[in-house]
Short mmCIF file of C-alpha atoms in Angstrom, two decimals:
data_model
loop_
_atom_site.label_atom_id
_atom_site.label_comp_id
_atom_site.label_asym_id
_atom_site.label_seq_id
_atom_site.Cartn_x
_atom_site.Cartn_y
_atom_site.Cartn_z
CA ILE A 5 7.48 11.95 -14.81
CA VAL A 6 4.20 11.40 -13.05
CA ALA A 7 5.10 14.46 -10.81
CA VAL A 8 5.50 16.66 -13.98
CA LEU A 9 2.37 15.51 -15.59
CA ILE A 10 0.27 15.84 -12.17
CA ILE A 11 1.81 19.77 -12.23
CA GLY A 12 0.48 20.31 -15.67
CA GLY A 13 -2.90 18.63 -15.27
CA THR A 14 -3.60 20.35 -12.25
CA TYR A 15 -2.57 23.78 -13.28
CA MET A 16 -5.00 23.26 -16.45
CA GLN A 17 -7.93 22.49 -14.12
CA VAL A 18 -7.23 25.50 -12.37
CA LEU A 19 -7.36 27.70 -15.23
CA VAL A 20 -11.12 26.49 -16.26
CA PRO A 21 -13.04 28.59 -13.84
CA ASP A 22 -10.91 31.80 -14.57
CA LEU A 23 -11.46 31.52 -18.03
CA THR A 24 -15.26 31.06 -17.46
CA GLY A 25 -15.19 34.15 -15.46
CA GLN A 26 -13.70 35.80 -18.39
CA ILE A 27 -16.35 34.92 -20.61
CA VAL A 28 -18.69 36.92 -18.46
CA ASP A 29 -16.74 39.84 -17.24
CA CYS A 30 -14.47 40.20 -20.68
CA TYR A 31 -17.24 39.67 -23.12
CA LEU A 32 -20.77 39.14 -21.90
CA THR A 33 -21.36 42.44 -19.41
CA PRO A 34 -19.54 44.79 -21.52
CA TYR A 35 -21.45 43.84 -24.45
CA VAL A 36 -24.67 43.87 -22.76
CA ALA A 37 -23.99 47.18 -20.83
CA GLY A 38 -22.25 48.97 -23.86
CA SER A 39 -24.16 47.89 -26.84
CA SER A 40 -28.00 47.38 -28.22
CA VAL A 41 -28.93 44.38 -26.35
CA GLY A 42 -32.00 44.48 -28.81
CA GLU A 43 -29.60 43.73 -31.82
CA ALA A 44 -27.87 40.95 -30.05
CA VAL A 45 -30.90 38.95 -29.05
CA GLY A 46 -33.61 40.36 -31.24
CA VAL A 47 -35.40 42.11 -28.62
CA SER A 48 -36.42 46.03 -28.79
CA ASP A 49 -37.54 46.51 -25.24
CA VAL A 50 -34.60 45.81 -22.36
CA PRO A 51 -35.60 46.59 -18.99
CA ASP A 52 -33.12 48.85 -17.13
CA LEU A 53 -31.21 47.10 -14.31
CA PRO A 54 -32.11 47.94 -10.59
CA ALA A 55 -30.33 51.11 -9.22
CA GLY A 56 -26.81 50.57 -7.82
CA VAL A 57 -26.21 47.31 -9.80
CA ASP A 58 -23.29 46.93 -12.30
CA LEU A 59 -22.99 43.58 -14.16
CA GLY A 60 -19.14 44.37 -14.60
CA GLY A 61 -17.49 46.02 -17.48
CA GLU A 62 -14.49 47.99 -17.32
CA SER A 63 -15.21 49.96 -14.20
CA ASN A 64 -15.02 47.19 -11.64
CA ALA A 65 -14.24 43.92 -13.25
CA ALA A 66 -12.18 41.73 -10.89
CA ILE A 67 -11.12 39.44 -13.67
CA ASN A 68 -7.95 39.85 -15.78
CA CYS A 69 -8.80 39.38 -19.46
CA TRP A 70 -6.32 37.56 -21.55
CA PHE A 71 -7.17 39.00 -24.77
CA GLY A 72 -7.43 42.86 -24.01
CA ASP A 73 -9.64 45.01 -21.61
CA PRO A 74 -13.32 44.56 -21.74
CA ASP A 75 -14.65 46.72 -24.72
CA PRO A 76 -18.27 47.86 -24.49
CA THR A 77 -18.49 49.27 -27.92
CA ALA A 78 -17.46 45.75 -29.35
CA THR A 79 -19.71 44.42 -32.15
CA ALA A 80 -21.49 41.08 -31.93
CA GLU A 81 -19.00 39.58 -34.34
CA GLU A 82 -16.02 40.81 -32.22
CA THR A 83 -17.74 39.35 -29.20
CA ILE A 84 -18.26 36.02 -30.69
CA ALA A 85 -14.96 35.72 -31.91
CA GLY A 86 -13.51 36.30 -28.34
CA LEU A 87 -16.16 34.00 -26.77
CA GLY A 88 -14.71 31.17 -29.43
CA ARG A 89 -11.14 31.63 -28.58
CA LEU A 90 -12.03 30.92 -24.78
CA VAL A 91 -14.30 28.01 -25.54
CA LEU A 92 -11.49 26.39 -27.71
CA ILE A 93 -8.92 27.03 -24.89
CA ILE A 94 -11.25 25.41 -22.42
CA THR A 95 -12.10 22.55 -24.58
CA GLY A 96 -8.42 22.07 -25.14
CA LEU A 97 -7.75 22.20 -21.17
CA PHE A 98 -10.31 19.75 -20.64
CA ILE A 99 -8.81 17.42 -23.25
CA GLY A 100 -5.29 17.98 -22.31
CA SER A 101 -6.12 17.28 -18.66
CA ALA A 102 -7.80 14.04 -19.64
CA LEU A 103 -4.69 12.91 -21.51
CA ILE A 104 -2.45 13.57 -18.73
CA THR A 105 -4.57 11.94 -16.20
CA ALA A 106 -4.68 8.76 -18.49
CA ALA A 107 -0.68 9.10 -18.84
CA SER A 108 -0.30 9.40 -15.09
CA PHE A 109 -2.38 6.57 -14.07
CA TYR A 110 -0.72 4.42 -16.66
CA LEU A 111 2.81 5.09 -15.64
CA LEU A 112 1.84 5.18 -11.79
CA ARG A 113 0.36 1.67 -12.18
CA TRP A 114 3.44 0.58 -14.10
CA ALA A 115 5.60 1.86 -11.32
CA GLY A 116 3.18 0.36 -8.86
CA PHE A 117 3.25 -3.17 -9.78
CA ARG A 118 7.15 -3.25 -10.12
CA VAL A 119 7.39 -1.88 -6.56
CA LEU A 120 5.08 -4.57 -5.64
CA ARG A 121 7.23 -7.20 -7.41
CA ASP A 122 10.26 -5.98 -5.65
CA LEU A 123 8.95 -5.60 -2.37
CA ARG A 124 7.67 -9.33 -2.76
CA ALA A 125 11.15 -10.65 -3.51
CA GLU A 126 12.50 -8.78 -0.80
CA VAL A 127 10.37 -9.91 1.67
CA PHE A 128 10.43 -13.50 0.56
CA ALA A 129 14.62 -13.12 0.56
CA HIS A 130 14.32 -12.01 4.10
CA ILE A 131 11.89 -14.73 5.46
CA GLN A 132 14.57 -17.16 4.10
CA LYS A 133 17.20 -16.08 6.32
CA LEU A 134 15.12 -16.19 9.44
CA SER A 135 15.74 -18.63 12.10
CA LEU A 136 13.41 -21.42 13.16
CA GLY A 137 12.48 -19.49 16.22
CA PHE A 138 10.80 -17.20 13.95
CA PHE A 139 8.64 -19.82 12.23
CA ASN A 140 7.74 -21.43 15.61
CA GLN A 141 6.36 -18.20 16.72
CA GLN A 142 4.58 -17.25 13.62
CA GLU A 143 1.77 -18.80 11.75
CA ALA A 144 2.70 -19.69 8.28
CA GLY A 145 -1.08 -18.52 7.08
CA ASP A 146 -0.24 -14.97 8.73
CA VAL A 147 2.85 -14.64 7.00
CA MET A 148 1.07 -15.64 3.74
CA SER A 149 -1.31 -13.21 4.10
CA ARG A 150 1.18 -10.60 4.28
CA PHE A 151 2.19 -11.44 0.85
CA THR A 152 -1.27 -11.60 -0.69
CA ASN A 153 -3.78 -9.43 1.15
CA ASP A 154 -1.40 -6.80 2.94
CA MET A 155 0.55 -6.57 -0.48
CA SER A 156 -2.60 -6.20 -2.30
CA THR A 157 -3.87 -3.02 -0.32
CA LEU A 158 -0.52 -1.42 -0.64
CA GLN A 159 -0.30 -2.16 -4.53
CA GLN A 160 -3.74 -0.44 -4.90
CA ALA A 161 -2.45 2.50 -2.98
CA ILE A 162 0.87 3.15 -4.88
CA ALA A 163 -0.98 2.54 -8.20
CA PHE A 164 -4.21 4.67 -7.53
CA ALA A 165 -4.89 6.23 -4.26
CA VAL A 166 -1.24 8.01 -4.13
CA LEU A 167 -2.02 9.72 -7.54
CA GLN A 168 -5.30 10.94 -6.36
CA VAL A 169 -4.36 12.37 -3.09
CA ILE A 170 -1.22 14.18 -4.65
CA SER A 171 -3.02 15.74 -7.48
CA GLY A 172 -5.87 16.37 -5.02
CA PHE A 173 -3.69 18.22 -2.71
CA LEU A 174 -1.90 20.09 -5.53
CA LEU A 175 -5.04 21.21 -7.07
CA ILE A 176 -6.42 22.34 -3.48
CA GLY A 177 -3.26 24.62 -3.12
CA MET A 178 -3.46 26.01 -6.80
CA ILE A 179 -7.20 26.87 -6.13
CA ILE A 180 -6.42 28.49 -2.67
CA TRP A 181 -3.70 30.47 -4.39
CA GLN A 182 -5.59 31.62 -7.38
CA MET A 183 -8.71 32.37 -4.82
CA PHE A 184 -6.41 34.63 -2.81
CA SER A 185 -4.76 36.25 -5.83
CA LYS A 186 -8.29 37.49 -6.88
CA SER A 187 -9.68 38.70 -3.69
CA VAL A 188 -8.59 37.71 -0.22
CA PRO A 189 -11.54 38.45 1.89
CA TYR A 190 -13.95 36.67 -0.52
CA ALA A 191 -11.37 33.69 -0.59
CA LEU A 192 -11.24 33.68 3.18
CA ILE A 193 -15.33 33.50 3.48
CA SER A 194 -15.31 30.67 0.74
CA LEU A 195 -12.94 28.86 2.79
CA ILE A 196 -14.71 28.85 6.15
CA THR A 197 -15.75 25.61 6.04
CA LEU A 198 -12.08 24.13 5.43
CA PRO A 199 -10.82 23.92 9.07
CA LEU A 200 -14.09 21.53 10.02
CA MET A 201 -13.55 19.59 7.00
CA PHE A 202 -9.67 19.15 8.04
CA ILE A 203 -11.04 18.34 11.67
CA VAL A 204 -13.61 15.72 10.60
CA THR A 205 -11.43 14.03 8.13
CA ARG A 206 -8.74 13.56 10.59
CA TRP A 207 -10.90 12.19 13.08
CA PHE A 208 -12.53 9.66 10.87
CA SER A 209 -9.11 8.52 9.06
CA GLY A 210 -7.53 7.98 12.61
CA GLN A 211 -10.57 5.76 13.27
CA ALA A 212 -10.40 3.93 10.07
CA ARG A 213 -6.76 3.20 10.40
CA LYS A 214 -7.30 1.48 13.66
CA ALA A 215 -10.50 -0.50 12.25
CA PHE A 216 -8.32 -1.51 8.92
CA ARG A 217 -5.21 -2.48 11.11
CA GLN A 218 -7.51 -5.01 13.15
CA ALA A 219 -9.08 -6.19 9.95
CA GLN A 220 -5.62 -6.91 8.42
CA GLN A 221 -4.87 -8.81 11.60
CA GLU A 222 -8.16 -10.79 11.40
CA ILE A 223 -7.73 -11.91 7.77
CA GLY A 224 -3.99 -12.84 8.90
CA THR A 225 -5.93 -15.14 11.44
CA VAL A 226 -8.51 -16.61 8.89
CA ASN A 227 -5.58 -17.32 6.58
CA ALA A 228 -3.61 -19.08 9.39
CA ASP A 229 -6.72 -21.11 10.63
CA LEU A 230 -6.98 -22.24 6.90
CA GLN A 231 -3.47 -23.13 6.28
CA GLU A 232 -3.54 -25.11 9.57
CA SER A 233 -6.37 -27.15 9.06
CA ILE A 234 -5.90 -28.00 5.53
CA SER A 235 -2.08 -28.94 6.44
CA ALA A 236 -3.20 -31.12 9.58
CA VAL A 237 -6.45 -32.31 7.67
CA ARG A 238 -5.25 -36.07 8.52
CA GLU A 239 -5.03 -35.52 12.19
CA VAL A 240 -8.30 -33.63 12.34
CA GLN A 241 -10.24 -36.37 10.42
CA ALA A 242 -8.29 -38.89 12.79
CA PHE A 243 -9.57 -37.42 16.12
CA SER A 244 -12.78 -36.55 14.78
CA ARG A 245 -12.24 -32.64 15.12
CA GLU A 246 -14.22 -31.32 12.15
CA ASP A 247 -16.97 -29.56 13.99
CA GLU A 248 -14.68 -28.08 16.37
CA ASN A 249 -12.47 -26.80 13.60
CA ILE A 250 -15.31 -25.51 11.56
CA GLU A 251 -16.29 -23.72 14.61
CA GLN A 252 -13.20 -22.11 15.05
CA PHE A 253 -12.90 -20.82 11.17
CA ARG A 254 -16.35 -19.44 11.80
CA LEU A 255 -15.36 -17.55 14.82
CA SER A 256 -12.22 -16.25 13.12
CA ASN A 257 -14.17 -15.40 9.90
CA ALA A 258 -16.94 -13.40 11.87
CA ALA A 259 -14.19 -11.38 13.48
CA ASN A 260 -12.80 -10.41 10.07
CA ARG A 261 -16.05 -9.50 8.67
CA ASP A 262 -16.85 -7.24 12.08
CA ALA A 263 -13.57 -5.36 11.73
CA ASN A 264 -14.12 -4.65 7.91
CA ILE A 265 -17.58 -3.44 8.64
CA LYS A 266 -16.44 -1.21 11.12
CA ALA A 267 -13.46 -0.04 8.95
CA GLN A 268 -16.22 0.78 6.14
CA ALA A 269 -18.68 2.27 8.35
CA TYR A 270 -15.93 5.14 9.11
CA THR A 271 -15.00 5.28 5.41
CA SER A 272 -18.71 5.58 4.27
CA ALA A 273 -19.65 8.00 6.66
CA LEU A 274 -16.88 10.53 5.70
CA ALA A 275 -18.00 11.31 2.24
CA PRO A 276 -21.63 12.54 2.96
CA THR A 277 -20.18 14.62 5.89
CA LEU A 278 -17.80 16.42 3.61
CA GLU A 279 -20.37 16.82 0.96
CA ALA A 280 -22.75 18.69 3.30
CA PHE A 281 -19.73 21.06 3.98
CA GLY A 282 -19.17 21.50 0.22
CA TYR A 283 -22.73 22.24 -0.49
CA ALA A 284 -22.43 24.82 2.67
CA SER A 285 -19.32 26.36 0.97
CA LEU A 286 -21.18 26.58 -2.29
CA ALA A 287 -24.25 28.52 -0.71
CA ILE A 288 -21.93 30.83 1.14
CA VAL A 289 -19.93 31.80 -2.11
CA ALA A 290 -23.12 32.59 -3.99
CA VAL A 291 -25.22 33.98 -1.17
CA VAL A 292 -22.23 36.38 -0.12
CA GLY A 293 -21.37 37.18 -3.72
CA GLY A 294 -24.96 38.09 -4.71
CA LEU A 295 -25.23 40.29 -1.65
CA LEU A 296 -22.39 42.08 -2.37
CA LEU A 297 -22.96 42.42 -6.17
CA LEU A 298 -26.24 43.99 -5.14
CA SER A 299 -25.01 46.33 -2.43
CA GLY A 300 -22.49 48.02 -4.92
CA GLY A 301 -19.97 45.72 -5.91
CA THR A 302 -17.06 46.29 -3.76
CA PHE A 303 -15.91 44.29 -0.64
CA MET A 304 -13.13 45.79 1.78
CA GLY A 305 -11.48 47.53 -1.07
CA THR A 306 -12.00 44.63 -3.39
CA ALA A 307 -13.99 44.78 -6.76
CA VAL A 308 -16.74 42.09 -6.89
CA SER A 309 -18.09 41.26 -10.28
CA LEU A 310 -20.42 38.79 -11.68
CA GLY A 311 -17.64 36.94 -13.54
CA LEU A 312 -15.79 36.97 -10.33
CA ILE A 313 -18.53 35.10 -8.36
CA ILE A 314 -18.77 32.81 -11.07
CA THR A 315 -15.37 32.29 -11.00
CA PHE A 316 -15.18 31.68 -7.09
CA ILE A 317 -18.22 29.34 -7.35
CA GLY A 318 -16.03 27.26 -10.24
CA TYR A 319 -13.38 27.28 -7.71
CA THR A 320 -15.48 26.01 -4.79
CA GLN A 321 -16.58 23.20 -6.79
CA GLN A 322 -13.47 22.25 -8.14
CA PHE A 323 -12.28 22.65 -4.34
CA ASN A 324 -14.78 20.42 -2.83
CA ASN A 325 -14.55 17.51 -5.32
CA PRO A 326 -10.73 17.02 -4.40
CA VAL A 327 -11.39 17.48 -0.74
CA GLN A 328 -14.08 14.69 -0.74
CA GLN A 329 -12.18 12.52 -2.98
CA ILE A 330 -9.07 12.88 -0.89
CA SER A 331 -11.14 12.07 2.32
CA VAL A 332 -12.22 8.81 0.98
CA LEU A 333 -9.02 7.96 -0.50
CA TRP A 334 -7.19 9.02 2.84
CA THR A 335 -9.22 6.60 4.75
CA ASN A 336 -8.62 3.77 2.32
CA LEU A 337 -5.02 4.83 2.31
CA GLN A 338 -5.36 3.60 6.22
CA SER A 339 -5.85 0.11 4.86
CA ALA A 340 -2.82 0.27 2.67
CA VAL A 341 -0.97 1.91 5.81
CA ALA A 342 -2.03 -0.86 8.15
CA GLY A 343 -0.96 -3.47 5.35
CA ALA A 344 2.25 -1.56 5.12
CA GLU A 345 2.79 -1.76 8.77
CA ARG A 346 2.59 -5.64 8.73
CA ILE A 347 4.75 -6.13 5.84
CA PHE A 348 7.85 -3.96 6.85
CA GLY A 349 7.00 -5.19 10.43
CA LEU A 350 8.05 -8.58 8.84
CA LEU A 351 11.36 -6.94 7.18
CA ASP A 352 12.02 -5.62 10.41
CA VAL A 353 12.48 -8.94 12.11
CA PRO A 354 16.13 -9.26 12.81
CA VAL A 355 18.17 -12.17 11.13
CA GLU A 356 19.58 -13.95 14.11
CA ILE A 357 21.69 -16.37 12.34
CA LYS A 358 24.38 -14.29 10.41
CA GLU A 359 27.69 -14.93 8.74
CA LYS A 360 30.76 -13.34 9.90
CA PRO A 361 32.31 -10.98 7.67
CA ASP A 362 35.04 -12.72 7.37
CA ALA A 363 33.50 -16.20 7.38
CA VAL A 364 35.53 -18.91 5.13
CA GLU A 365 34.35 -21.80 3.07
CA LEU A 366 34.27 -24.92 5.03
CA PRO A 367 36.28 -27.58 2.88
CA THR A 368 35.06 -31.02 2.45
CA VAL A 369 34.77 -32.34 5.71
CA GLN A 370 35.92 -35.67 7.27
CA GLY A 371 33.28 -35.85 9.71
CA HIS A 372 34.98 -35.01 13.25
CA VAL A 373 32.29 -33.13 15.23
CA ILE A 374 32.78 -31.97 18.79
CA TYR A 375 30.22 -30.25 20.90
CA GLU A 376 32.25 -28.37 23.61
CA ASP A 377 30.43 -27.13 26.71
CA VAL A 378 27.38 -26.19 24.56
CA TRP A 379 24.61 -24.20 26.09
CA ALA A 380 21.44 -23.05 24.14
CA GLU A 381 18.47 -21.46 24.75
CA TYR A 382 15.06 -20.32 23.05
CA LEU A 383 14.07 -17.65 25.42
CA PRO A 384 16.84 -15.55 27.10
CA GLY A 385 17.60 -16.67 30.48
CA GLU A 386 15.98 -20.20 29.97
CA PRO A 387 18.38 -22.54 28.68
CA VAL A 388 17.17 -26.08 27.37
CA LEU A 389 20.70 -27.11 26.99
CA LYS A 390 23.39 -26.84 29.61
CA GLY A 391 27.20 -27.83 29.47
CA ILE A 392 26.74 -30.47 26.71
CA ASN A 393 29.98 -32.33 25.32
CA ILE A 394 29.90 -34.62 22.50
CA THR A 395 32.34 -36.02 20.22
CA ALA A 396 31.37 -37.77 16.99
CA GLU A 397 34.64 -39.53 15.25
CA PRO A 398 34.51 -39.67 11.44
CA GLY A 399 32.66 -42.96 10.10
CA LYS A 400 31.08 -43.73 13.54
CA THR A 401 27.42 -43.73 14.26
CA VAL A 402 26.26 -41.69 17.14
CA ALA A 403 22.69 -42.10 18.72
CA ILE A 404 21.25 -39.47 21.12
CA VAL A 405 18.75 -41.04 23.29
CA GLY A 406 16.37 -39.43 25.86
CA PRO A 407 12.69 -38.72 26.90
CA THR A 408 10.23 -36.08 24.81
CA GLY A 409 11.87 -32.40 25.82
CA ALA A 410 15.29 -33.73 26.90
CA GLY A 411 16.78 -31.59 23.97
CA LYS A 412 17.42 -34.06 21.31
CA THR A 413 16.22 -32.06 18.32
CA THR A 414 17.62 -29.09 19.80
CA ILE A 415 21.01 -30.58 19.82
CA ILE A 416 20.81 -31.68 16.10
CA ASN A 417 19.40 -28.24 15.01
CA LEU A 418 22.49 -26.46 16.38
CA LEU A 419 24.83 -28.20 13.94
CA PRO A 420 23.75 -26.80 10.65
CA ARG A 421 23.08 -23.61 12.72
CA PHE A 422 19.28 -23.30 12.61
CA TRP A 423 20.00 -22.01 16.08
CA ASP A 424 23.18 -20.63 17.39
CA VAL A 425 24.66 -21.62 20.66
CA SER A 426 24.45 -19.19 23.66
CA SER A 427 27.95 -20.37 25.04
CA GLY A 428 30.46 -22.93 24.15
CA ARG A 429 30.86 -23.83 20.62
CA ILE A 430 30.60 -26.46 18.00
CA THR A 431 33.34 -27.57 15.51
CA ILE A 432 33.60 -29.77 12.48
CA ASP A 433 37.05 -30.82 11.50
CA GLY A 434 38.30 -28.12 13.93
CA TYR A 435 36.40 -25.50 12.13
CA ASP A 436 33.95 -23.44 14.43
CA ILE A 437 30.75 -23.65 12.40
CA ARG A 438 30.36 -19.71 13.32
CA ASP A 439 33.36 -19.05 11.40
CA VAL A 440 32.45 -20.65 8.13
CA THR A 441 29.62 -19.70 5.22
CA LEU A 442 26.19 -21.25 6.07
CA LYS A 443 25.99 -22.57 2.47
CA SER A 444 29.41 -24.45 2.71
CA LEU A 445 28.23 -25.84 6.14
CA ARG A 446 24.82 -26.94 5.18
CA GLU A 447 25.70 -28.26 2.08
CA GLN A 448 27.70 -31.08 3.67
CA ILE A 449 25.09 -32.27 6.23
CA GLY A 450 22.40 -34.48 5.36
CA LEU A 451 19.17 -34.41 7.32
CA VAL A 452 16.62 -37.11 7.32
CA LEU A 453 13.39 -35.70 9.18
CA GLN A 454 10.80 -37.58 10.87
CA ASP A 455 8.05 -35.77 9.11
CA THR A 456 8.31 -35.99 5.29
CA PHE A 457 7.71 -33.03 3.12
CA LEU A 458 6.91 -32.91 -0.78
CA PHE A 459 7.51 -29.89 -2.77
CA SER A 460 4.89 -29.20 -5.61
CA ASP A 461 7.45 -30.82 -8.10
CA THR A 462 8.51 -33.89 -9.68
CA VAL A 463 9.66 -36.99 -7.55
CA MET A 464 12.99 -36.62 -9.43
CA ASN A 465 13.34 -32.81 -8.26
CA ASN A 466 12.05 -33.63 -4.88
CA ILE A 467 14.82 -36.55 -4.39
CA ARG A 468 17.72 -34.25 -5.85
CA TYR A 469 16.31 -31.09 -4.00
CA GLY A 470 19.53 -31.18 -1.46
CA ASN A 471 21.55 -31.62 -4.69
CA PRO A 472 20.56 -30.12 -7.56
CA GLY A 473 23.51 -31.14 -9.77
CA ALA A 474 22.73 -34.61 -9.27
CA THR A 475 22.20 -36.63 -12.76
CA ASP A 476 18.90 -38.50 -13.29
CA GLU A 477 20.95 -41.83 -12.84
CA GLU A 478 22.35 -40.86 -9.51
CA VAL A 479 18.76 -39.76 -8.57
CA ILE A 480 17.25 -43.40 -9.62
CA ALA A 481 20.27 -45.17 -7.78
CA ALA A 482 19.47 -43.18 -4.76
CA ALA A 483 15.51 -44.20 -4.92
CA LYS A 484 16.67 -47.79 -5.30
CA VAL A 485 19.04 -47.78 -2.46
CA ALA A 486 15.79 -46.56 -0.34
CA HIS A 487 13.59 -49.03 -1.90
CA ALA A 488 11.20 -46.29 -3.38
CA ASP A 489 11.69 -47.03 -6.76
CA SER A 490 9.25 -49.64 -7.07
CA PHE A 491 6.26 -47.43 -6.08
CA ILE A 492 7.65 -44.73 -7.99
CA GLN A 493 7.66 -46.50 -11.09
CA ARG A 494 3.87 -47.07 -10.70
CA LEU A 495 3.02 -43.44 -10.40
CA GLU A 496 1.63 -41.93 -13.90
CA ASN A 497 4.80 -41.61 -15.98
CA GLY A 498 7.06 -43.28 -13.58
#
């Protein structure tokens, strides 16, 4: 729908300079040349035009008139009526273009916010499937930055910049087509600065993209430092590291500032540069057109009238506006591109722990766990477990004891498949854990971690987190078994 609206609205804009030229060539200059000017303006003595100058009329008009050929013998009333029709059409085009633009903005924002919603949901669902290895290597704050800052820049591009860039390119294409349809030589002269504009835009946008990419990375670092400092505030205060943390945050914050200033510098420099080229184009069109008109009104076999010059001036002004707008938005789009790179880079992270297509549901387990010649590694070629063999009988308690770094946590993380073995296998009641669904496996494994974590929810829901179907009575009973019910009762609302 937006594509159709853009085409219609852009065509309306392109018609305005042509109609303006028709006002001059089809009504004003024929009337001035062929009738009593004194009658029209109330002046009895009108000086003659310079020798060789023809303001237009039927002889050399380069504008096609919508309502019939120019009529030098038209009365004032007929001329005013014709002008009135064109003015009404131009007014209608402006109003229609404004309404179409408003509708396009609304529809694209409507679509943009839904794209953002779906993309966030897709990224969130993806990171839920990633292995612990990804989170061990990726800072949580940087991942959060991709959900907030990077998504925001992408949404702004979808909802605003994309519409402006597409409509701008379409307007430029239609203007160029209209120019060449009226006068190829004059169109070439009018567009003489276009290659320079393209080269300048390409260079500035390339530099801006690099700077915006760096800025997105730096804001990710800022968020990572912030998240880490807030999460570890107890350790920071316990070891009196506040000053060091403040200094580290100041450095990352300054790096983000510098990257953004550099990106904005390229963005800001492009607009005035292109504006200068735009004024140069306008001057070329006016000066060349005036010289051609004074020298006889023809150029390489093409008639050049006053209306054609005015039309080309209108086209040039229309042409320069989207060129400058696109150029500015184009550099801003580089920020969105940089953000999109980080978002889709996250989506491209492979899911290492996958279910087999024919994975089966693990039935209710008895608890016979066997590790058979298990090897495991975090980095390829660097095993941390070598040939581990363990048997745990149902109802028995097994303790794994060893110094820090011996692999105790790794052994446990292999059981719910937070990591996968590189060779060997682990079975529960005879089922290889790689042959069953992750949900049915993990539902039947209870973990009591050495570091506690509470979700932003009620105590009741935190306790039943691993078993959402547990009743309130079962949750309370579990709290009593853990000797937690006494301090829970002292909390607000119990």
